[in-house]
mmCIF file of C-alpha atoms in Angstrom:
data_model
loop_
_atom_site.group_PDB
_atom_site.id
_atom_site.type_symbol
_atom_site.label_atom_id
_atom_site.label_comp_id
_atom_site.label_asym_id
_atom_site.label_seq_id
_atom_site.Cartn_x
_atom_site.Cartn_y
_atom_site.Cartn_z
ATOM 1 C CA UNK A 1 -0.587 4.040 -13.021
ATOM 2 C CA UNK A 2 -1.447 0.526 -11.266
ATOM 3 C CA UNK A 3 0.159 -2.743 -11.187
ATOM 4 C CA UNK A 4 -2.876 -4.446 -9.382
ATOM 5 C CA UNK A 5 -5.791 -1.796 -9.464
ATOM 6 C CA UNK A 6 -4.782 0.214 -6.798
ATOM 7 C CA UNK A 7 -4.315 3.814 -6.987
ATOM 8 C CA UNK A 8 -5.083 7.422 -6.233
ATOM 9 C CA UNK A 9 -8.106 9.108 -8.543
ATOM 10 C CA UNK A 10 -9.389 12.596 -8.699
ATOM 11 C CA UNK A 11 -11.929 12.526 -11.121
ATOM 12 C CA UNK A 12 -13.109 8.637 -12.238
ATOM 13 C CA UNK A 13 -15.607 7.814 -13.870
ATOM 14 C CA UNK A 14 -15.556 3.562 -14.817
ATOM 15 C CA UNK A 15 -13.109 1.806 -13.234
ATOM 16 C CA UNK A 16 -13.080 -1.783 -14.738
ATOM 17 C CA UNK A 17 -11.269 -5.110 -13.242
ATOM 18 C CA UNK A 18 -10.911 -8.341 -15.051
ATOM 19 C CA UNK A 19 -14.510 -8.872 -16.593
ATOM 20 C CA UNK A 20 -16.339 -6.445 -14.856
ATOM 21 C CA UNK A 21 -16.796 -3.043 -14.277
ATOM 22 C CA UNK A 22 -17.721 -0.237 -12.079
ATOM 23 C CA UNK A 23 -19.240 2.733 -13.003
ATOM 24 C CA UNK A 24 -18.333 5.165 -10.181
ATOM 25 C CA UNK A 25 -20.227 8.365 -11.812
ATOM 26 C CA UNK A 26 -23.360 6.646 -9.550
ATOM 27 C CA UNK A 27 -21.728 5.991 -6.381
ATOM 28 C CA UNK A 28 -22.536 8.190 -3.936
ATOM 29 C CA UNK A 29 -19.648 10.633 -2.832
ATOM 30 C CA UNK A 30 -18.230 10.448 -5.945
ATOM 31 C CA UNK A 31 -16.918 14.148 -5.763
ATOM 32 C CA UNK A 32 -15.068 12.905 -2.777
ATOM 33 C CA UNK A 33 -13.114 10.111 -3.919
ATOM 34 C CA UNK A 34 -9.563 10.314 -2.443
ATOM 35 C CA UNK A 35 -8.834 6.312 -2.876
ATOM 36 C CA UNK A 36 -9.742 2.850 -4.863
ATOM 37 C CA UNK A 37 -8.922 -0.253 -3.910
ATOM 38 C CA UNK A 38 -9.890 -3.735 -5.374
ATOM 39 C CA UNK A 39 -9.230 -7.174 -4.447
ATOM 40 C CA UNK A 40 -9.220 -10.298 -6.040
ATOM 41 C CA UNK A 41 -13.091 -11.002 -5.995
ATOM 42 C CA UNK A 42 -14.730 -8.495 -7.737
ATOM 43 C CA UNK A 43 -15.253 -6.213 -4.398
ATOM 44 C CA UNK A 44 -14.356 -3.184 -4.823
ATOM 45 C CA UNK A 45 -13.217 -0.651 -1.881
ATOM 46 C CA UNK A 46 -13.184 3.513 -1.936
ATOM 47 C CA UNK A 47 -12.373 5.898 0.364
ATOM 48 C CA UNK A 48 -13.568 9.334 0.290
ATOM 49 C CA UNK A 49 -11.677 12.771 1.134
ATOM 50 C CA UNK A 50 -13.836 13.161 4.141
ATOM 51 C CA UNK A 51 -13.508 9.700 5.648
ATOM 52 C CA UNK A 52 -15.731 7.749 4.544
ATOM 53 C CA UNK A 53 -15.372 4.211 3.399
ATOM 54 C CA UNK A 54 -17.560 2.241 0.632
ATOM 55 C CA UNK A 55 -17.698 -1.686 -0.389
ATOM 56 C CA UNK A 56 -19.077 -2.264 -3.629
ATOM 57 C CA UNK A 57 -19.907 -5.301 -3.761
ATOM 58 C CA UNK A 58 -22.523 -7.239 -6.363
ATOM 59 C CA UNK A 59 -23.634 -4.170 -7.057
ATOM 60 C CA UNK A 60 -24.258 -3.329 -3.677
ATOM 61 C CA UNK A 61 -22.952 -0.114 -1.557
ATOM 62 C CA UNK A 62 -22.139 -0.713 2.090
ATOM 63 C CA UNK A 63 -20.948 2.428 4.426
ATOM 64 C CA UNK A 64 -18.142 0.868 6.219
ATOM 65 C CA UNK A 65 -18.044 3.493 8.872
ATOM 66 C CA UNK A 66 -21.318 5.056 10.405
ATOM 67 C CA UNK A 67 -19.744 8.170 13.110
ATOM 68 C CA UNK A 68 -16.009 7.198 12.905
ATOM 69 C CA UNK A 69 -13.714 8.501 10.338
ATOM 70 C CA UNK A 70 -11.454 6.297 8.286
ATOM 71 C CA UNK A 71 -8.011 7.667 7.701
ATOM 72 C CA UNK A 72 -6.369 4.240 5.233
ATOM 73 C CA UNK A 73 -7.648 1.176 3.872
ATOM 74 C CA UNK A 74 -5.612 -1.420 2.058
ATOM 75 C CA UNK A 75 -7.885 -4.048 -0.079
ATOM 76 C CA UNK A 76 -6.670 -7.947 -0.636
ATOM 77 C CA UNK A 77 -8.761 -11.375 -1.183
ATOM 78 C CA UNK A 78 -7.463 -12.471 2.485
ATOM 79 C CA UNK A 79 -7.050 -8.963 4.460
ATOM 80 C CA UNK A 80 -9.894 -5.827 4.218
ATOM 81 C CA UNK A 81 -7.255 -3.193 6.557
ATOM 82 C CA UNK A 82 -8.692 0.034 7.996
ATOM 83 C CA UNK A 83 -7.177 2.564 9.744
ATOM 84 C CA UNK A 84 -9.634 4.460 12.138
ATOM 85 C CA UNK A 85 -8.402 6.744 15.264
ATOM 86 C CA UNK A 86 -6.852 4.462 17.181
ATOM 87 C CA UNK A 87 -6.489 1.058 15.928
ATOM 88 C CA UNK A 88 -5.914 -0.684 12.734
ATOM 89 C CA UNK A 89 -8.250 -3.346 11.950
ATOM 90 C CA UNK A 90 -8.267 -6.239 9.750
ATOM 91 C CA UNK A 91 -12.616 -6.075 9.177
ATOM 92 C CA UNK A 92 -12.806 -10.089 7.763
ATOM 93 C CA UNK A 93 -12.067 -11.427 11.036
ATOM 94 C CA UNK A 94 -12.447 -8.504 13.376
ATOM 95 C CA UNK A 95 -8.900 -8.505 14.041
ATOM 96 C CA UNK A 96 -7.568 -4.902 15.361
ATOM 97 C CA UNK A 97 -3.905 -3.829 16.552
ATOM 98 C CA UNK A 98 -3.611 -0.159 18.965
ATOM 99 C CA UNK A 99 -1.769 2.522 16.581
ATOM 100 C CA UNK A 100 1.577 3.710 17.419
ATOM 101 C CA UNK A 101 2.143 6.680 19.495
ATOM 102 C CA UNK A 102 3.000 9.888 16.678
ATOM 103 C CA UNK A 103 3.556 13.557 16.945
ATOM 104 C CA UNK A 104 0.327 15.993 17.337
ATOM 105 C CA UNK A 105 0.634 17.492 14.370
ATOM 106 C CA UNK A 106 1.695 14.237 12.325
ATOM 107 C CA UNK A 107 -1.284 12.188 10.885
ATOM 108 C CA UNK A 108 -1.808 8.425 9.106
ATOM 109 C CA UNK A 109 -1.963 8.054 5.395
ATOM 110 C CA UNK A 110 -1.333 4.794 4.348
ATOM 111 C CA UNK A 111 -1.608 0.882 5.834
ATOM 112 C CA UNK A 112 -0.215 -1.656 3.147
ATOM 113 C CA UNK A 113 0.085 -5.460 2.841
ATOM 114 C CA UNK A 114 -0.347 -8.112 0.172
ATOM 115 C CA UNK A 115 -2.051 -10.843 -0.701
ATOM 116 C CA UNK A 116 0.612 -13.007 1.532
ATOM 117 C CA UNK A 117 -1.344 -11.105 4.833
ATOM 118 C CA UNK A 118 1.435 -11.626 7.099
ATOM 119 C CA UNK A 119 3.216 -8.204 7.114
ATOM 120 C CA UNK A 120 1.435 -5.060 6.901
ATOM 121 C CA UNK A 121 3.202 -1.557 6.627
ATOM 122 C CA UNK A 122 1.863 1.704 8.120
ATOM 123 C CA UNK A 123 3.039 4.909 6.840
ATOM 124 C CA UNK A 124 2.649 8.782 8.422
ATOM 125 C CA UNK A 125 2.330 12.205 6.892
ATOM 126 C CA UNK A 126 5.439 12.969 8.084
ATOM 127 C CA UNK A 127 7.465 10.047 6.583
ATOM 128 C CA UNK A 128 7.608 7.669 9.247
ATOM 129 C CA UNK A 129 7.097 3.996 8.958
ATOM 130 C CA UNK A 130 5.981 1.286 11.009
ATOM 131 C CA UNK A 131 5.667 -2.507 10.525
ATOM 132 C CA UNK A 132 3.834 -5.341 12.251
ATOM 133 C CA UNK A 133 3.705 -8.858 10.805
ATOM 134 C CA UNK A 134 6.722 -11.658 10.261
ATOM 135 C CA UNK A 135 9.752 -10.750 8.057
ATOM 136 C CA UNK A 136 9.014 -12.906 5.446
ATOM 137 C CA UNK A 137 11.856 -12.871 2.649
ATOM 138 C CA UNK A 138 13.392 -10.146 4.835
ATOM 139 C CA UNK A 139 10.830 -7.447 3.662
ATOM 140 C CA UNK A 140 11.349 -5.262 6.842
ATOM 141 C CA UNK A 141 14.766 -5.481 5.788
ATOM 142 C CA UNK A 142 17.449 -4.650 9.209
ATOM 143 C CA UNK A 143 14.647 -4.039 10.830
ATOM 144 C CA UNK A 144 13.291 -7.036 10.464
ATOM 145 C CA UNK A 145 15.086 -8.635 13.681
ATOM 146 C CA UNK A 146 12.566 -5.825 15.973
ATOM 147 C CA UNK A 147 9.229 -6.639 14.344
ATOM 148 C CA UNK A 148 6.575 -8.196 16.544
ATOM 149 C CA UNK A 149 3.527 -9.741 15.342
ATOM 150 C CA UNK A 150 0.832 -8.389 17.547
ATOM 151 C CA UNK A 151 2.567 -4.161 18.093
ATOM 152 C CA UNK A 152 3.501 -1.511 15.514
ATOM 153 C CA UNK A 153 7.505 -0.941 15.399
ATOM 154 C CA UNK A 154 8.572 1.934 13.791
ATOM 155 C CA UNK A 155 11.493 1.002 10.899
ATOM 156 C CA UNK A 156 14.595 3.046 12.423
ATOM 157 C CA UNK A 157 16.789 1.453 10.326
ATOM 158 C CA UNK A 158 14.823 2.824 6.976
ATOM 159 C CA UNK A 159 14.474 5.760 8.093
ATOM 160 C CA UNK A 160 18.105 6.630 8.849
ATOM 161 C CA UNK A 161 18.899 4.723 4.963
ATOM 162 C CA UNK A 162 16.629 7.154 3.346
ATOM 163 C CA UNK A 163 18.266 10.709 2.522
ATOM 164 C CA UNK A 164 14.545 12.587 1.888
ATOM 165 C CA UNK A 165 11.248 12.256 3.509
ATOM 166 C CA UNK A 166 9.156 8.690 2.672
ATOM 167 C CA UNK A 167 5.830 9.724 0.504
ATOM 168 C CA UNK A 168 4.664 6.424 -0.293
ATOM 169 C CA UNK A 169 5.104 2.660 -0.060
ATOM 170 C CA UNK A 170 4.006 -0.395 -2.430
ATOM 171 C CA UNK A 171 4.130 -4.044 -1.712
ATOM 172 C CA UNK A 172 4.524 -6.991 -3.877
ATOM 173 C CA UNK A 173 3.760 -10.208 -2.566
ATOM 174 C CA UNK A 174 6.310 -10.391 -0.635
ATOM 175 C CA UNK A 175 8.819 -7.743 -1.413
ATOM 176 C CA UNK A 176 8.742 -3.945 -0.560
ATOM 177 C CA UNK A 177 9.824 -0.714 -2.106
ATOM 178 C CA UNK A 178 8.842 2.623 -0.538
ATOM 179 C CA UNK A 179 9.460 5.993 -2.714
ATOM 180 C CA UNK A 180 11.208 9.743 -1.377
ATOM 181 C CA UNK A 181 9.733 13.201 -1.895
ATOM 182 C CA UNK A 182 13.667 13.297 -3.762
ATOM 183 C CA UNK A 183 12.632 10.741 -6.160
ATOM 184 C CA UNK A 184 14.707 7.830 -4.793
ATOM 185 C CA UNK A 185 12.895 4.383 -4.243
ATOM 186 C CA UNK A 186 14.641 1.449 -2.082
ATOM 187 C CA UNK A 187 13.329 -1.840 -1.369
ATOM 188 C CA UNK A 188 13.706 -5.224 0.466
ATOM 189 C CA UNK A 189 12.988 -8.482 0.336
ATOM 190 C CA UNK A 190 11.977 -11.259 -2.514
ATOM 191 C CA UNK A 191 14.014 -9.989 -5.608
ATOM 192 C CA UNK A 192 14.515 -13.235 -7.385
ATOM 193 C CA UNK A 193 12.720 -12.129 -10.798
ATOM 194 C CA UNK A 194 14.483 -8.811 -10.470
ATOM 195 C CA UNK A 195 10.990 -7.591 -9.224
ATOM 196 C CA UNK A 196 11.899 -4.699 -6.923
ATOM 197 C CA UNK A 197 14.347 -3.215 -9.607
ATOM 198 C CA UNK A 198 17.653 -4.257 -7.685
ATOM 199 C CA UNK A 199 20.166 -6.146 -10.213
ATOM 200 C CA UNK A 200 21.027 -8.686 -7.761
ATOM 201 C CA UNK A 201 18.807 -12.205 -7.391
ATOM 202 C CA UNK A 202 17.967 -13.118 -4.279
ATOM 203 C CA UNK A 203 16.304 -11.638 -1.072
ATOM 204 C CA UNK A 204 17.663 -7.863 -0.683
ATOM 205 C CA UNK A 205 18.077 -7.995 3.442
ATOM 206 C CA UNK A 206 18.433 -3.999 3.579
ATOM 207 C CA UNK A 207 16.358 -1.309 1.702
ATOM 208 C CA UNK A 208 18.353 -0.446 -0.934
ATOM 209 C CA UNK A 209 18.555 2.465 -3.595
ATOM 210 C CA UNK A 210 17.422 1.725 -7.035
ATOM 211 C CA UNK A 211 20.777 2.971 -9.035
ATOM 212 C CA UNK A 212 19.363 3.040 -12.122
ATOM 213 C CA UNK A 213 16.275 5.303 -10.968
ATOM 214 C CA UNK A 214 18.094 7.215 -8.283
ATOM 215 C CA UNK A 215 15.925 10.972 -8.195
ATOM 216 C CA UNK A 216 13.453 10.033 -11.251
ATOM 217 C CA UNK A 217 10.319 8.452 -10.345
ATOM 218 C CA UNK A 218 6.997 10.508 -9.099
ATOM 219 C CA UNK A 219 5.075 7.022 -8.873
ATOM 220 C CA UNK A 220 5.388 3.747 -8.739
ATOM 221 C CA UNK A 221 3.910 0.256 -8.227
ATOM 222 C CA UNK A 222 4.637 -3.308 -7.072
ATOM 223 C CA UNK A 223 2.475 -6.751 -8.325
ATOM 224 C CA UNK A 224 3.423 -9.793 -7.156
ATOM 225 C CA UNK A 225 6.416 -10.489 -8.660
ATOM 226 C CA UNK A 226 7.466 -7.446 -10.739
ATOM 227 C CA UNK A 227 7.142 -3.104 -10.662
ATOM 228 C CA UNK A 228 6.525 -0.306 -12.352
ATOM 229 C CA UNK A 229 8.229 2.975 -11.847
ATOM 230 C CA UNK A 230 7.020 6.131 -13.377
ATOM 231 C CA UNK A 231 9.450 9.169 -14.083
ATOM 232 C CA UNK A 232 9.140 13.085 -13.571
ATOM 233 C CA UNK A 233 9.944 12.523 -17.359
ATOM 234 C CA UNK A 234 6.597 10.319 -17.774
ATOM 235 C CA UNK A 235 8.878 7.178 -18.983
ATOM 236 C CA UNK A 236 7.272 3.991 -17.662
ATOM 237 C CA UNK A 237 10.101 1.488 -16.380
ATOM 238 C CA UNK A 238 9.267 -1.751 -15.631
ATOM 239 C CA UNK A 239 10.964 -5.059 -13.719
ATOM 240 C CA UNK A 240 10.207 -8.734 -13.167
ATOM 241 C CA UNK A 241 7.626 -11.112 -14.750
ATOM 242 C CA UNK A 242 4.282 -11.102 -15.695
ATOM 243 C CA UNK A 243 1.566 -11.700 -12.023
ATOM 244 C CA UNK A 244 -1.057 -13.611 -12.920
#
């Protein structure tokens, strides 16, 4: 399932965005793929199981990463985000940020923005999250008030709203919902279209629980303005208006 072309694959084949279209069979790694990511100019992003990163780009292949392994990468028309060992790094204008501190056995698995590039969310194996970036519409939600813009701050106040472990996280463009291992989602911020799911308009200033979907959904996904959740049940539910 994908809102905006970004999701996990096991075995793909073509992926096709807008006009054009990728044919991954002849990419190499293929076997590998863990991760695709596009952005909004035809480039197209993958990440394999083992680390390595790709660009496809005019149907070129660049190796992001030579020696270094690659642990996340988030794709967007104004932010390219890696994760390596121990920074994150925006790669379009060679912009990196020192990881926070985590437990030995606990690993990276996700960095996340939007197209808005002024909040970016990192999230662990274990469930923790971090944020770095300006609360815009309140998307950090309580924890919005300890962000800084140039240091990872792990979201205490999330964490201790959520009753199960965070597995994943989506961003729309400037609204967040992140999903439990227990099948609850909550989100924050812009939620004036009804995008996050929330039946309230305005900006949601604390994660909150999706009532209506409260233990259902296995996956979801956030456009700009609007979300789709998936159920154990494979019903699609969907929220907000149409992102162009």
């Amino acid at each position: 399932m994908s809102v905006r072309s970004h999701f996990e694959i096991s075995n793909v084949i073509t992926f096709q965005h807008q006009n054009k279209q990728f044919h991954l069979n002849s990419f190499p790694d293929i076997n590998k793929i863990a991760h695709v990511h596009n952005n909004t100019t035809n480039t197209l992003f993958y990440l394999t199981k083992d680390g390595k990163a790709y660009i496809v780009e005019d149907k070129r292949i660049h190796l992001l990463n030579e020696n270094e392994e690659i642990k996340a990468l988030d794709a967007h028309y104004s932010n390219h985000l890696i994760v390596k060992k121990d920074a994150a790094y925006n790669i379009l204008d060679n912009n990196c940020v020192k990881l926070p501190i985590i437990e030995s056995d606990d690993k990276f698995i996700k960095i996340i923005s939007s197209g808005k590039r002024c909040f970016v969310f990192l999230l662990t194996e274990k469930g923790k999250v971090f944020g770095i970036g300006e609360n815009i519409d309140e998307i950090f939600g309580k924890d919005g008030q300890f962000i800084k813009k140039n240091e990872f701050t792990l979201l205490n106040n999330l964490l201790d709203t959520v009753t199960s472990k965070i597995v994943d996280i989506q961003c729309g463009y400037t609204c967040c919902t992140v999903r439990c291992e227990n099948g609850d989602c909550y989100g924050a911020g812009y939620n004036y279209y009804l995008n996050i799911g929330i039946e309230r308009q305005g900006l949601v200033t604390q994660f909150t629980l999706l009532d209506q979907l409260k233990g259902k959904v296995k996956q979801h996904a956030c456009g700009n303005f609007h979300g789709l959740y998936l159920t154990f049940d494979n019903e699609v539910y969907g929220c907000g208006v149409k992102s162009r």
